[in-house]
Amino acid sequence: MKRLAVLALSLMMPLAASAGGLTVSDAFVPMAPPGVMAHAAYFNLANDGPETRRLIGVRAEGYAMAHLHRSEEMGDVATMSSVDAIDIAPGQRIVFTPGGLHVMLMHPAAKQAEGDTVLLTLTFANGETLPVQVPVTRLRHGS
């Protein structure tokens, strides 16, 4: 019974990954409706190291493509554009959120279900990579 309680608690805790002073937390991929060929991943990326780090790319296992993107509203027009690089200064936290920065996931190989995970690999200009297991979640009202 104690094992089951520990397992249940660990499943409710947000997944985090860290390497070289970089930490990813609160990551999630909203479950996409059937037939949707593009959706997104969101997370927080913090730099607790002494140097500015430059995020230059991302890969997503099980997707044909993954890109760094930014959504913005200019007047009444919503736009989305590709982002080549994101600098994260020491002590800074970058938030990837709906309506802002996000990872665009394109052409999933299989339908994702709630509770699945997507392996994202963040790539930095210094050659370092940071793998992150991101849970697929059902969006709740107000999320």
Short mmCIF file of N, CA and C in Angstrom, two decimals:
data_model
loop_
_atom_site.label_atom_id
_atom_site.label_comp_id
_atom_site.label_asym_id
_atom_site.label_seq_id
_atom_site.Cartn_x
_atom_site.Cartn_y
_atom_site.Cartn_z
N MET A 1 0.83 -1.19 0.00
CA MET A 1 0.00 0.00 0.00
C MET A 1 0.88 1.26 0.00
N LYS A 2 1.96 1.24 0.80
CA LYS A 2 2.86 2.39 0.86
C LYS A 2 3.49 2.66 -0.51
N ARG A 3 3.87 1.58 -1.22
CA ARG A 3 4.43 1.74 -2.57
C ARG A 3 3.45 2.42 -3.50
N LEU A 4 2.20 2.03 -3.44
CA LEU A 4 1.17 2.61 -4.28
C LEU A 4 1.01 4.10 -3.99
N ALA A 5 1.05 4.49 -2.73
CA ALA A 5 0.93 5.89 -2.36
C ALA A 5 2.12 6.69 -2.89
N VAL A 6 3.34 6.13 -2.79
CA VAL A 6 4.52 6.81 -3.30
C VAL A 6 4.44 6.95 -4.81
N LEU A 7 4.00 5.90 -5.50
CA LEU A 7 3.84 5.94 -6.95
C LEU A 7 2.82 7.00 -7.34
N ALA A 8 1.69 7.03 -6.67
CA ALA A 8 0.65 8.02 -6.99
C ALA A 8 1.17 9.43 -6.75
N LEU A 9 1.90 9.64 -5.67
CA LEU A 9 2.45 10.97 -5.38
C LEU A 9 3.46 11.37 -6.45
N SER A 10 4.31 10.44 -6.88
CA SER A 10 5.31 10.77 -7.90
C SER A 10 4.67 11.09 -9.23
N LEU A 11 3.52 10.50 -9.53
CA LEU A 11 2.83 10.79 -10.78
C LEU A 11 2.19 12.17 -10.76
N MET A 12 1.88 12.70 -9.57
CA MET A 12 1.26 14.01 -9.48
C MET A 12 2.29 15.13 -9.45
N MET A 13 3.55 14.80 -9.15
CA MET A 13 4.58 15.83 -9.08
C MET A 13 5.00 16.21 -10.49
N PRO A 14 5.27 17.51 -10.75
CA PRO A 14 5.70 17.91 -12.08
C PRO A 14 7.04 17.30 -12.43
N LEU A 15 7.16 16.88 -13.68
CA LEU A 15 8.42 16.33 -14.14
C LEU A 15 9.41 17.46 -14.33
N ALA A 16 10.66 17.22 -14.00
CA ALA A 16 11.70 18.23 -14.18
C ALA A 16 12.93 17.53 -14.74
N ALA A 17 13.72 18.29 -15.48
CA ALA A 17 14.99 17.80 -16.01
C ALA A 17 16.00 18.91 -15.84
N SER A 18 17.25 18.53 -15.60
CA SER A 18 18.26 19.57 -15.46
C SER A 18 19.61 19.07 -15.94
N ALA A 19 20.44 20.03 -16.38
CA ALA A 19 21.80 19.74 -16.81
C ALA A 19 22.54 21.06 -16.94
N GLY A 20 23.76 21.10 -16.47
CA GLY A 20 24.61 22.25 -16.65
C GLY A 20 24.02 23.58 -16.20
N GLY A 21 23.27 23.57 -15.09
CA GLY A 21 22.67 24.80 -14.59
C GLY A 21 21.34 25.14 -15.22
N LEU A 22 20.88 24.35 -16.19
CA LEU A 22 19.58 24.56 -16.82
C LEU A 22 18.57 23.60 -16.23
N THR A 23 17.37 24.10 -15.97
CA THR A 23 16.31 23.26 -15.42
C THR A 23 15.03 23.49 -16.20
N VAL A 24 14.39 22.40 -16.59
CA VAL A 24 13.07 22.44 -17.21
C VAL A 24 12.08 21.94 -16.19
N SER A 25 10.99 22.69 -16.00
CA SER A 25 9.94 22.28 -15.06
C SER A 25 8.57 22.58 -15.64
N ASP A 26 7.55 22.02 -15.02
CA ASP A 26 6.15 22.26 -15.38
C ASP A 26 5.87 22.04 -16.86
N ALA A 27 6.49 21.01 -17.42
CA ALA A 27 6.33 20.71 -18.84
C ALA A 27 5.05 19.92 -19.09
N PHE A 28 4.39 20.25 -20.21
CA PHE A 28 3.23 19.46 -20.62
C PHE A 28 2.98 19.63 -22.11
N VAL A 29 2.36 18.60 -22.69
CA VAL A 29 1.88 18.61 -24.07
C VAL A 29 0.38 18.40 -23.99
N PRO A 30 -0.42 19.40 -24.38
CA PRO A 30 -1.87 19.19 -24.38
C PRO A 30 -2.24 18.11 -25.40
N MET A 31 -3.12 17.22 -25.00
CA MET A 31 -3.58 16.18 -25.90
C MET A 31 -4.28 16.82 -27.10
N ALA A 32 -3.86 16.45 -28.29
CA ALA A 32 -4.43 17.04 -29.51
C ALA A 32 -5.71 16.33 -29.91
N PRO A 33 -6.67 17.06 -30.47
CA PRO A 33 -7.87 16.42 -31.01
C PRO A 33 -7.50 15.46 -32.15
N PRO A 34 -8.32 14.45 -32.40
CA PRO A 34 -8.02 13.50 -33.48
C PRO A 34 -7.83 14.22 -34.82
N GLY A 35 -6.85 13.78 -35.58
CA GLY A 35 -6.61 14.32 -36.91
C GLY A 35 -5.77 15.59 -36.95
N VAL A 36 -5.48 16.19 -35.82
CA VAL A 36 -4.67 17.41 -35.80
C VAL A 36 -3.22 17.03 -36.07
N MET A 37 -2.60 17.72 -37.01
CA MET A 37 -1.23 17.40 -37.41
C MET A 37 -0.19 18.31 -36.76
N ALA A 38 -0.64 19.28 -35.98
CA ALA A 38 0.31 20.17 -35.28
C ALA A 38 -0.29 20.55 -33.93
N HIS A 39 0.51 20.49 -32.93
CA HIS A 39 0.14 21.01 -31.62
C HIS A 39 1.41 21.45 -30.91
N ALA A 40 1.41 21.66 -29.60
CA ALA A 40 2.54 22.33 -28.97
C ALA A 40 2.94 21.68 -27.66
N ALA A 41 4.13 22.06 -27.20
CA ALA A 41 4.64 21.68 -25.89
C ALA A 41 4.99 22.95 -25.14
N TYR A 42 4.79 22.93 -23.84
CA TYR A 42 5.02 24.09 -22.99
C TYR A 42 5.82 23.69 -21.76
N PHE A 43 6.62 24.63 -21.23
CA PHE A 43 7.44 24.35 -20.04
C PHE A 43 8.08 25.65 -19.57
N ASN A 44 8.75 25.56 -18.44
CA ASN A 44 9.58 26.65 -17.92
C ASN A 44 11.03 26.22 -18.06
N LEU A 45 11.89 27.13 -18.51
CA LEU A 45 13.31 26.85 -18.66
C LEU A 45 14.09 27.89 -17.85
N ALA A 46 14.81 27.41 -16.83
CA ALA A 46 15.56 28.32 -15.94
C ALA A 46 17.06 28.08 -16.10
N ASN A 47 17.81 29.18 -16.00
CA ASN A 47 19.27 29.11 -16.05
C ASN A 47 19.82 29.52 -14.69
N ASP A 48 20.28 28.55 -13.92
CA ASP A 48 20.88 28.81 -12.62
C ASP A 48 22.40 28.81 -12.70
N GLY A 49 22.93 28.72 -13.92
CA GLY A 49 24.38 28.72 -14.11
C GLY A 49 24.94 30.12 -14.21
N PRO A 50 26.26 30.24 -14.34
CA PRO A 50 26.93 31.55 -14.35
C PRO A 50 27.00 32.22 -15.72
N GLU A 51 26.62 31.51 -16.79
CA GLU A 51 26.75 32.04 -18.15
C GLU A 51 25.42 32.05 -18.88
N THR A 52 25.27 33.01 -19.80
CA THR A 52 24.09 33.03 -20.67
C THR A 52 24.13 31.79 -21.55
N ARG A 53 23.00 31.15 -21.69
CA ARG A 53 22.87 29.94 -22.53
C ARG A 53 21.96 30.27 -23.70
N ARG A 54 22.23 29.69 -24.85
CA ARG A 54 21.45 29.95 -26.05
C ARG A 54 20.79 28.66 -26.52
N LEU A 55 19.46 28.63 -26.45
CA LEU A 55 18.68 27.51 -26.96
C LEU A 55 18.52 27.70 -28.46
N ILE A 56 18.98 26.72 -29.25
CA ILE A 56 18.96 26.89 -30.71
C ILE A 56 18.08 25.87 -31.43
N GLY A 57 17.55 24.89 -30.73
CA GLY A 57 16.72 23.92 -31.42
C GLY A 57 16.09 22.92 -30.47
N VAL A 58 15.21 22.10 -31.04
CA VAL A 58 14.51 21.08 -30.27
C VAL A 58 14.15 19.93 -31.21
N ARG A 59 14.21 18.73 -30.68
CA ARG A 59 13.71 17.53 -31.37
C ARG A 59 12.63 16.92 -30.51
N ALA A 60 11.68 16.25 -31.14
CA ALA A 60 10.61 15.57 -30.41
C ALA A 60 10.45 14.16 -30.97
N GLU A 61 10.69 13.19 -30.10
CA GLU A 61 10.54 11.80 -30.51
C GLU A 61 9.08 11.53 -30.88
N GLY A 62 8.87 10.88 -32.01
CA GLY A 62 7.51 10.56 -32.44
C GLY A 62 6.86 11.64 -33.29
N TYR A 63 7.61 12.66 -33.66
CA TYR A 63 7.10 13.74 -34.52
C TYR A 63 8.06 13.94 -35.67
N ALA A 64 7.52 14.27 -36.84
CA ALA A 64 8.36 14.51 -38.01
C ALA A 64 9.23 15.75 -37.82
N MET A 65 8.69 16.76 -37.13
CA MET A 65 9.42 18.01 -36.92
C MET A 65 9.02 18.63 -35.59
N ALA A 66 9.94 19.41 -35.05
CA ALA A 66 9.66 20.23 -33.86
C ALA A 66 10.43 21.53 -34.04
N HIS A 67 9.79 22.65 -33.72
CA HIS A 67 10.40 23.97 -33.91
C HIS A 67 10.11 24.86 -32.71
N LEU A 68 11.02 25.78 -32.44
CA LEU A 68 10.76 26.84 -31.47
C LEU A 68 9.90 27.89 -32.16
N HIS A 69 8.81 28.28 -31.52
CA HIS A 69 7.87 29.23 -32.11
C HIS A 69 7.45 30.27 -31.08
N ARG A 70 6.89 31.38 -31.59
CA ARG A 70 6.31 32.41 -30.75
C ARG A 70 4.98 32.84 -31.37
N SER A 71 3.94 32.87 -30.53
CA SER A 71 2.63 33.42 -30.93
C SER A 71 2.54 34.82 -30.37
N GLU A 72 1.97 35.73 -31.15
CA GLU A 72 1.78 37.11 -30.71
C GLU A 72 0.48 37.64 -31.31
N GLU A 73 -0.08 38.61 -30.65
CA GLU A 73 -1.24 39.32 -31.20
C GLU A 73 -0.83 40.74 -31.49
N MET A 74 -1.06 41.17 -32.72
CA MET A 74 -0.78 42.54 -33.13
C MET A 74 -2.10 43.14 -33.58
N GLY A 75 -2.69 43.96 -32.70
CA GLY A 75 -4.03 44.46 -32.99
C GLY A 75 -5.00 43.31 -32.88
N ASP A 76 -5.74 43.09 -33.94
CA ASP A 76 -6.71 41.99 -33.97
C ASP A 76 -6.18 40.77 -34.71
N VAL A 77 -4.89 40.77 -35.02
CA VAL A 77 -4.32 39.69 -35.83
C VAL A 77 -3.37 38.85 -34.98
N ALA A 78 -3.65 37.56 -34.93
CA ALA A 78 -2.76 36.63 -34.24
C ALA A 78 -1.74 36.12 -35.24
N THR A 79 -0.47 36.12 -34.83
CA THR A 79 0.60 35.62 -35.70
C THR A 79 1.42 34.58 -34.97
N MET A 80 2.10 33.75 -35.74
CA MET A 80 3.02 32.77 -35.19
C MET A 80 4.26 32.81 -36.06
N SER A 81 5.42 32.83 -35.42
CA SER A 81 6.66 32.86 -36.19
C SER A 81 7.69 31.93 -35.57
N SER A 82 8.57 31.46 -36.41
CA SER A 82 9.66 30.61 -35.97
C SER A 82 10.68 31.45 -35.20
N VAL A 83 11.32 30.84 -34.22
CA VAL A 83 12.34 31.50 -33.41
C VAL A 83 13.65 30.74 -33.62
N ASP A 84 14.69 31.46 -34.04
CA ASP A 84 15.97 30.81 -34.32
C ASP A 84 16.75 30.48 -33.05
N ALA A 85 16.69 31.36 -32.05
CA ALA A 85 17.46 31.15 -30.82
C ALA A 85 16.82 31.93 -29.69
N ILE A 86 17.01 31.42 -28.48
CA ILE A 86 16.52 32.09 -27.27
C ILE A 86 17.66 32.13 -26.28
N ASP A 87 18.07 33.33 -25.90
CA ASP A 87 19.11 33.49 -24.89
C ASP A 87 18.48 33.47 -23.50
N ILE A 88 19.11 32.72 -22.59
CA ILE A 88 18.64 32.62 -21.21
C ILE A 88 19.80 33.10 -20.33
N ALA A 89 19.68 34.29 -19.77
CA ALA A 89 20.72 34.88 -18.93
C ALA A 89 20.80 34.15 -17.58
N PRO A 90 21.94 34.27 -16.90
CA PRO A 90 22.03 33.68 -15.55
C PRO A 90 20.91 34.22 -14.65
N GLY A 91 20.23 33.31 -13.97
CA GLY A 91 19.14 33.69 -13.08
C GLY A 91 17.81 33.92 -13.78
N GLN A 92 17.78 33.81 -15.09
CA GLN A 92 16.55 34.07 -15.84
C GLN A 92 15.74 32.79 -16.02
N ARG A 93 14.42 32.97 -16.09
CA ARG A 93 13.49 31.87 -16.37
C ARG A 93 12.67 32.27 -17.59
N ILE A 94 12.64 31.42 -18.59
CA ILE A 94 11.85 31.63 -19.80
C ILE A 94 10.62 30.73 -19.70
N VAL A 95 9.44 31.30 -19.94
CA VAL A 95 8.20 30.55 -19.84
C VAL A 95 7.66 30.28 -21.25
N PHE A 96 7.51 29.01 -21.57
CA PHE A 96 6.88 28.58 -22.82
C PHE A 96 5.42 28.33 -22.48
N THR A 97 4.52 29.14 -23.04
CA THR A 97 3.13 29.13 -22.61
C THR A 97 2.19 29.34 -23.81
N PRO A 98 0.95 28.87 -23.72
CA PRO A 98 0.00 29.14 -24.80
C PRO A 98 -0.10 30.66 -25.03
N GLY A 99 -0.06 31.06 -26.29
CA GLY A 99 -0.12 32.46 -26.64
C GLY A 99 1.23 33.16 -26.61
N GLY A 100 2.31 32.42 -26.36
CA GLY A 100 3.65 32.99 -26.32
C GLY A 100 4.65 32.03 -26.93
N LEU A 101 5.81 31.92 -26.31
CA LEU A 101 6.80 30.95 -26.78
C LEU A 101 6.25 29.54 -26.59
N HIS A 102 6.57 28.66 -27.51
CA HIS A 102 6.18 27.26 -27.40
C HIS A 102 7.02 26.42 -28.34
N VAL A 103 6.96 25.11 -28.18
CA VAL A 103 7.56 24.18 -29.12
C VAL A 103 6.43 23.67 -30.00
N MET A 104 6.53 23.94 -31.30
CA MET A 104 5.54 23.45 -32.26
C MET A 104 5.90 22.02 -32.63
N LEU A 105 4.97 21.12 -32.42
CA LEU A 105 5.14 19.70 -32.73
C LEU A 105 4.36 19.40 -34.01
N MET A 106 5.05 18.89 -35.02
CA MET A 106 4.42 18.69 -36.33
C MET A 106 4.39 17.22 -36.73
N HIS A 107 3.26 16.78 -37.24
CA HIS A 107 3.06 15.45 -37.83
C HIS A 107 3.42 14.31 -36.87
N PRO A 108 2.56 14.08 -35.88
CA PRO A 108 2.82 12.97 -34.95
C PRO A 108 2.77 11.63 -35.67
N ALA A 109 3.65 10.72 -35.26
CA ALA A 109 3.66 9.38 -35.84
C ALA A 109 2.48 8.56 -35.36
N ALA A 110 1.97 8.87 -34.17
CA ALA A 110 0.84 8.14 -33.59
C ALA A 110 0.01 9.10 -32.76
N LYS A 111 -1.24 8.74 -32.54
CA LYS A 111 -2.10 9.55 -31.69
C LYS A 111 -1.60 9.48 -30.25
N GLN A 112 -1.55 10.62 -29.59
CA GLN A 112 -1.12 10.66 -28.20
C GLN A 112 -2.34 10.50 -27.29
N ALA A 113 -2.15 9.81 -26.19
CA ALA A 113 -3.21 9.63 -25.20
C ALA A 113 -2.76 10.27 -23.89
N GLU A 114 -3.73 10.66 -23.08
CA GLU A 114 -3.42 11.22 -21.77
C GLU A 114 -2.58 10.22 -20.99
N GLY A 115 -1.49 10.71 -20.39
CA GLY A 115 -0.59 9.85 -19.64
C GLY A 115 0.63 9.41 -20.44
N ASP A 116 0.59 9.54 -21.77
CA ASP A 116 1.78 9.27 -22.58
C ASP A 116 2.83 10.34 -22.27
N THR A 117 4.04 10.12 -22.72
CA THR A 117 5.07 11.14 -22.61
C THR A 117 5.71 11.35 -23.98
N VAL A 118 6.21 12.56 -24.19
CA VAL A 118 6.93 12.93 -25.39
C VAL A 118 8.35 13.28 -24.96
N LEU A 119 9.34 12.66 -25.59
CA LEU A 119 10.73 13.00 -25.29
C LEU A 119 11.13 14.20 -26.14
N LEU A 120 11.33 15.35 -25.47
CA LEU A 120 11.87 16.53 -26.13
C LEU A 120 13.37 16.56 -25.84
N THR A 121 14.17 16.92 -26.82
CA THR A 121 15.59 17.13 -26.61
C THR A 121 15.91 18.56 -27.02
N LEU A 122 16.24 19.38 -26.01
CA LEU A 122 16.60 20.77 -26.25
C LEU A 122 18.08 20.83 -26.62
N THR A 123 18.41 21.63 -27.64
CA THR A 123 19.78 21.75 -28.12
C THR A 123 20.27 23.18 -27.90
N PHE A 124 21.47 23.30 -27.34
CA PHE A 124 22.05 24.59 -27.02
C PHE A 124 23.26 24.88 -27.90
N ALA A 125 23.58 26.16 -28.06
CA ALA A 125 24.64 26.60 -28.97
C ALA A 125 26.00 26.00 -28.63
N ASN A 126 26.24 25.66 -27.36
CA ASN A 126 27.52 25.08 -26.96
C ASN A 126 27.60 23.58 -27.25
N GLY A 127 26.56 23.02 -27.89
CA GLY A 127 26.54 21.60 -28.23
C GLY A 127 25.86 20.72 -27.20
N GLU A 128 25.56 21.27 -26.04
CA GLU A 128 24.90 20.51 -25.00
C GLU A 128 23.44 20.24 -25.38
N THR A 129 22.93 19.10 -24.94
CA THR A 129 21.52 18.78 -25.13
C THR A 129 20.91 18.48 -23.77
N LEU A 130 19.61 18.71 -23.67
CA LEU A 130 18.89 18.45 -22.43
C LEU A 130 17.62 17.67 -22.78
N PRO A 131 17.60 16.35 -22.48
CA PRO A 131 16.40 15.55 -22.73
C PRO A 131 15.36 15.78 -21.63
N VAL A 132 14.09 15.88 -22.04
CA VAL A 132 13.00 16.13 -21.11
C VAL A 132 11.83 15.22 -21.48
N GLN A 133 11.38 14.41 -20.52
CA GLN A 133 10.17 13.60 -20.71
C GLN A 133 8.98 14.48 -20.36
N VAL A 134 8.12 14.73 -21.33
CA VAL A 134 7.01 15.67 -21.15
C VAL A 134 5.69 14.89 -21.16
N PRO A 135 4.88 15.02 -20.10
CA PRO A 135 3.61 14.28 -20.07
C PRO A 135 2.57 14.90 -21.00
N VAL A 136 1.78 14.03 -21.61
CA VAL A 136 0.63 14.45 -22.42
C VAL A 136 -0.54 14.56 -21.46
N THR A 137 -1.19 15.72 -21.45
CA THR A 137 -2.29 15.97 -20.51
C THR A 137 -3.52 16.47 -21.24
N ARG A 138 -4.65 16.20 -20.65
CA ARG A 138 -5.91 16.73 -21.16
C ARG A 138 -6.05 18.15 -20.60
N LEU A 139 -6.32 19.10 -21.47
CA LEU A 139 -6.52 20.48 -21.01
C LEU A 139 -7.79 20.56 -20.20
N ARG A 140 -7.71 21.26 -19.10
CA ARG A 140 -8.87 21.50 -18.24
C ARG A 140 -9.34 22.92 -18.46
N HIS A 141 -10.58 23.20 -18.18
CA HIS A 141 -11.10 24.56 -18.31
C HIS A 141 -10.26 25.50 -17.45
N GLY A 142 -9.81 26.60 -18.06
CA GLY A 142 -8.99 27.55 -17.34
C GLY A 142 -7.51 27.27 -17.41
N SER A 143 -7.09 26.19 -18.10
CA SER A 143 -5.66 25.86 -18.21
C SER A 143 -5.00 26.69 -19.28
#
